mmCIF file of C-alpha atoms in Angstrom:
data_model
loop_
_atom_site.group_PDB
_atom_site.id
_atom_site.type_symbol
_atom_site.label_atom_id
_atom_site.label_comp_id
_atom_site.label_asym_id
_atom_site.label_seq_id
_atom_site.Cartn_x
_atom_site.Cartn_y
_atom_site.Cartn_z
ATOM 1 C CA MET A 1 0.007 0.025 -0.027
ATOM 2 C CA GLN A 2 2.615 2.747 1.002
ATOM 3 C CA THR A 3 4.646 1.799 -2.249
ATOM 4 C CA LYS A 4 1.610 2.434 -4.329
ATOM 5 C CA LEU A 5 0.902 5.444 -2.689
ATOM 6 C CA TYR A 6 4.610 6.305 -2.909
ATOM 7 C CA ASP A 7 4.347 5.893 -6.867
ATOM 8 C CA LEU A 8 1.523 7.633 -7.437
ATOM 9 C CA PHE A 9 2.193 10.561 -5.821
ATOM 10 C CA ALA A 10 6.030 11.035 -5.713
ATOM 11 C CA PRO A 11 6.739 12.414 -9.014
ATOM 12 C CA LYS A 12 4.322 14.978 -8.581
ATOM 13 C CA MET A 13 5.483 15.940 -5.019
ATOM 14 C CA LEU A 14 9.378 16.047 -6.007
ATOM 15 C CA GLY A 15 8.368 18.819 -7.991
ATOM 16 C CA VAL A 16 6.691 20.792 -5.338
ATOM 17 C CA CYS A 17 10.141 19.928 -3.158
ATOM 18 C CA MET A 18 12.371 21.150 -6.084
ATOM 19 C CA ARG A 19 11.168 24.545 -6.270
ATOM 20 C CA TYR A 20 11.985 24.927 -2.227
ATOM 21 C CA ALA A 21 15.452 23.202 -2.543
ATOM 22 C CA LYS A 22 18.676 24.053 -3.990
ATOM 23 C CA ASN A 23 19.150 21.187 -5.666
ATOM 24 C CA ARG A 24 18.002 17.529 -6.424
ATOM 25 C CA GLU A 25 19.546 15.444 -3.776
ATOM 26 C CA GLU A 26 17.905 18.126 -1.251
ATOM 27 C CA ALA A 27 14.563 18.070 -2.641
ATOM 28 C CA GLU A 28 14.977 14.202 -2.715
ATOM 29 C CA GLU A 29 15.616 14.588 1.199
ATOM 30 C CA VAL A 30 12.442 16.762 1.640
ATOM 31 C CA LEU A 31 10.333 14.177 -0.280
ATOM 32 C CA HIS A 32 11.249 11.563 2.065
ATOM 33 C CA GLU A 33 10.908 13.193 4.952
ATOM 34 C CA GLY A 34 7.275 14.202 4.033
ATOM 35 C CA PHE A 35 6.464 10.776 2.918
ATOM 36 C CA LEU A 36 7.566 9.560 6.251
ATOM 37 C CA ARG A 37 5.241 11.956 7.539
ATOM 38 C CA VAL A 38 2.423 10.787 5.405
ATOM 39 C CA PHE A 39 2.543 7.177 6.292
ATOM 40 C CA THR A 40 2.589 8.276 10.035
ATOM 41 C CA TYR A 41 -0.370 10.609 9.989
ATOM 42 C CA ILE A 42 -2.298 8.930 7.105
ATOM 43 C CA LYS A 43 -4.760 7.923 9.811
ATOM 44 C CA LYS A 44 -5.447 11.608 10.633
ATOM 45 C CA PHE A 45 -6.374 12.433 7.011
ATOM 46 C CA ASN A 46 -10.397 13.367 7.402
ATOM 47 C CA GLY A 47 -11.527 13.774 3.888
ATOM 48 C CA THR A 48 -11.931 17.364 4.037
ATOM 49 C CA GLY A 49 -10.242 18.420 0.645
ATOM 50 C CA SER A 50 -8.228 16.623 -1.535
ATOM 51 C CA PHE A 51 -5.979 13.847 -0.855
ATOM 52 C CA GLU A 52 -3.140 15.201 -2.894
ATOM 53 C CA GLY A 53 -3.768 18.429 -1.622
ATOM 54 C CA TRP A 54 -3.171 17.194 2.045
ATOM 55 C CA ILE A 55 0.117 15.627 0.946
ATOM 56 C CA ARG A 56 1.428 18.672 -1.171
ATOM 57 C CA LYS A 57 1.015 20.611 2.466
ATOM 58 C CA ILE A 58 2.732 17.970 3.976
ATOM 59 C CA MET A 59 5.824 18.438 1.515
ATOM 60 C CA VAL A 60 5.768 22.135 1.994
ATOM 61 C CA ASN A 61 5.623 21.837 5.692
ATOM 62 C CA CYS A 62 8.706 19.221 5.293
ATOM 63 C CA ALA A 63 10.630 22.097 3.228
ATOM 64 C CA LEU A 64 9.780 25.122 5.648
ATOM 65 C CA LEU A 65 10.807 22.913 8.736
ATOM 66 C CA ARG A 66 13.710 22.042 7.058
ATOM 67 C CA TYR A 67 14.765 25.446 6.243
ATOM 68 C CA ARG A 68 13.695 26.719 9.497
ATOM 69 C CA ASN A 69 15.692 23.969 11.255
ATOM 70 C CA LYS A 70 18.753 24.635 9.216
ATOM 71 C CA SER A 71 19.323 28.611 9.806
ATOM 72 C CA HIS A 72 17.522 31.003 11.220
ATOM 73 C CA LEU A 73 15.944 33.384 7.843
ATOM 74 C CA HIS A 74 17.479 36.487 7.781
ATOM 75 C CA PRO A 75 16.178 38.970 5.430
ATOM 76 C CA VAL A 76 18.475 38.874 2.455
ATOM 77 C CA ILE A 77 19.014 42.402 1.657
ATOM 78 C CA GLN A 78 20.688 43.098 -1.989
ATOM 79 C CA LEU A 79 21.037 46.862 -2.723
ATOM 80 C CA ASP A 80 21.882 46.404 -6.326
ATOM 81 C CA ILE A 81 18.580 45.322 -7.491
ATOM 82 C CA GLU A 82 17.021 47.627 -10.166
ATOM 83 C CA ARG A 83 13.173 47.934 -10.173
ATOM 84 C CA PRO A 84 11.493 46.123 -13.258
ATOM 85 C CA VAL A 85 10.722 47.895 -16.335
ATOM 86 C CA ALA A 86 8.095 46.745 -18.355
ATOM 87 C CA SER A 87 8.642 43.825 -20.387
ATOM 88 C CA ASN A 88 8.925 43.756 -24.249
ATOM 89 C CA ASP A 89 8.204 39.813 -24.775
ATOM 90 C CA PRO A 90 5.131 38.762 -22.723
ATOM 91 C CA ASP A 91 5.285 35.009 -23.797
ATOM 92 C CA ILE A 92 8.857 34.995 -21.984
ATOM 93 C CA PHE A 93 7.996 31.989 -20.059
ATOM 94 C CA ALA A 94 6.211 30.072 -23.357
ATOM 95 C CA LYS A 95 10.233 29.882 -24.763
ATOM 96 C CA MET A 96 11.580 28.226 -21.550
ATOM 97 C CA ASN A 97 11.030 24.653 -20.043
ATOM 98 C CA ALA A 98 9.863 23.645 -16.580
ATOM 99 C CA LYS A 99 13.563 22.529 -15.665
ATOM 100 C CA GLU A 100 14.716 25.860 -16.528
ATOM 101 C CA LEU A 101 12.372 27.467 -14.606
ATOM 102 C CA ILE A 102 12.716 25.703 -11.549
ATOM 103 C CA GLN A 103 16.860 25.987 -11.761
ATOM 104 C CA LEU A 104 15.985 29.638 -11.921
ATOM 105 C CA VAL A 105 13.850 29.703 -8.647
ATOM 106 C CA GLN A 106 16.366 27.438 -7.069
ATOM 107 C CA SER A 107 19.078 29.772 -7.923
ATOM 108 C CA LEU A 108 17.317 32.395 -5.330
ATOM 109 C CA PRO A 109 18.503 32.799 -1.696
ATOM 110 C CA ALA A 110 16.716 30.612 0.376
ATOM 111 C CA GLY A 111 14.456 33.362 2.122
ATOM 112 C CA TYR A 112 13.542 34.827 -1.477
ATOM 113 C CA ARG A 113 12.867 31.279 -2.351
ATOM 114 C CA LEU A 114 10.739 30.368 0.688
ATOM 115 C CA VAL A 115 8.720 33.437 0.200
ATOM 116 C CA PHE A 116 8.367 33.213 -3.804
ATOM 117 C CA ASN A 117 6.929 30.049 -3.693
ATOM 118 C CA LEU A 118 4.913 30.231 -0.778
ATOM 119 C CA TYR A 119 2.742 33.293 -2.456
ATOM 120 C CA VAL A 120 3.254 32.338 -6.276
ATOM 121 C CA PHE A 121 2.529 28.440 -5.755
ATOM 122 C CA GLU A 122 1.148 28.094 -2.774
ATOM 123 C CA GLY A 123 -1.150 31.099 -2.430
ATOM 124 C CA TYR A 124 -0.263 32.287 0.775
ATOM 125 C CA ASN A 125 -0.700 36.073 1.567
ATOM 126 C CA HIS A 126 2.469 38.099 3.428
ATOM 127 C CA ARG A 127 0.839 37.648 6.956
ATOM 128 C CA GLU A 128 0.609 34.026 6.646
ATOM 129 C CA ILE A 129 4.150 33.861 5.088
ATOM 130 C CA ALA A 130 5.554 35.988 8.080
ATOM 131 C CA GLU A 131 3.939 33.380 10.489
ATOM 132 C CA ALA A 132 5.425 30.553 8.776
ATOM 133 C CA LEU A 133 8.738 31.677 8.542
ATOM 134 C CA GLY A 134 9.327 34.137 11.431
ATOM 135 C CA ILE A 135 9.821 37.007 9.934
ATOM 136 C CA SER A 136 7.746 40.729 9.382
ATOM 137 C CA GLU A 137 4.959 40.987 6.447
ATOM 138 C CA GLY A 138 7.627 43.719 5.597
ATOM 139 C CA THR A 139 10.313 41.346 5.184
ATOM 140 C CA SER A 140 8.029 39.380 3.089
ATOM 141 C CA LYS A 141 7.210 41.787 0.579
ATOM 142 C CA SER A 142 10.545 42.938 0.530
ATOM 143 C CA ASN A 143 11.557 39.521 -0.070
ATOM 144 C CA LEU A 144 9.321 38.650 -2.890
ATOM 145 C CA SER A 145 9.841 42.004 -4.505
ATOM 146 C CA ASP A 146 13.552 41.368 -4.624
ATOM 147 C CA ALA A 147 12.940 38.026 -5.657
ATOM 148 C CA ARG A 148 11.147 38.977 -8.717
ATOM 149 C CA SER A 149 13.627 41.676 -9.452
ATOM 150 C CA ILE A 150 16.490 38.744 -9.485
ATOM 151 C CA LEU A 151 14.163 36.542 -11.293
ATOM 152 C CA GLN A 152 13.266 39.110 -13.682
ATOM 153 C CA LYS A 153 16.829 39.919 -14.555
ATOM 154 C CA ALA A 154 18.065 36.597 -15.204
ATOM 155 C CA ILE A 155 14.949 35.648 -17.574
ATOM 156 C CA THR A 156 14.765 38.565 -19.446
ATOM 157 C CA GLY A 157 17.584 41.280 -18.819
ATOM 158 C CA LYS A 158 15.851 43.493 -16.816
ATOM 159 C CA LYS A 159 12.544 42.819 -17.925
ATOM 160 C CA ASN A 160 9.633 43.163 -16.221
ATOM 161 C CA LEU A 161 8.055 39.729 -14.819
ATOM 162 C CA THR A 162 4.108 40.374 -14.835
ATOM 163 C CA HIS A 163 3.372 36.576 -14.886
ATOM 164 C CA PHE A 164 4.059 36.890 -11.200
ATOM 165 C CA LYS A 165 1.887 39.711 -9.852
#
């Protein structure tokens, strides 16, 4: 039963873990920690919401816990970031594959990467992010803005990332 469950959900959950990790090895560690929790707490799943969503939440929480325990997240201050300018190519993402996008997100400093993922992919608001990471709402907003700027420079050479707003 556990093997079937793992085989069914592991590929998709590895994608979730890849966004939070620096590399594949780290993502696989988070994935394995997450599935240990899934198997431990599966009897507590009460059927509210989707089972896949429940597993996803466990994976995200494992990634957050890993980074909280690794080191305290301090706001990353980067003074040389320019503010975005209008994009001349709104289809820039259509020209990139998923692997390239994940690599760009993985290249972000840990604090930026966590805030970016929680806001963009998980739908958290800045208050929720601040509570989850133990930072202020202002730091969450600043880290998101700076993450967008870094990604914008990496993708378009100082063009706007309007798709992430």
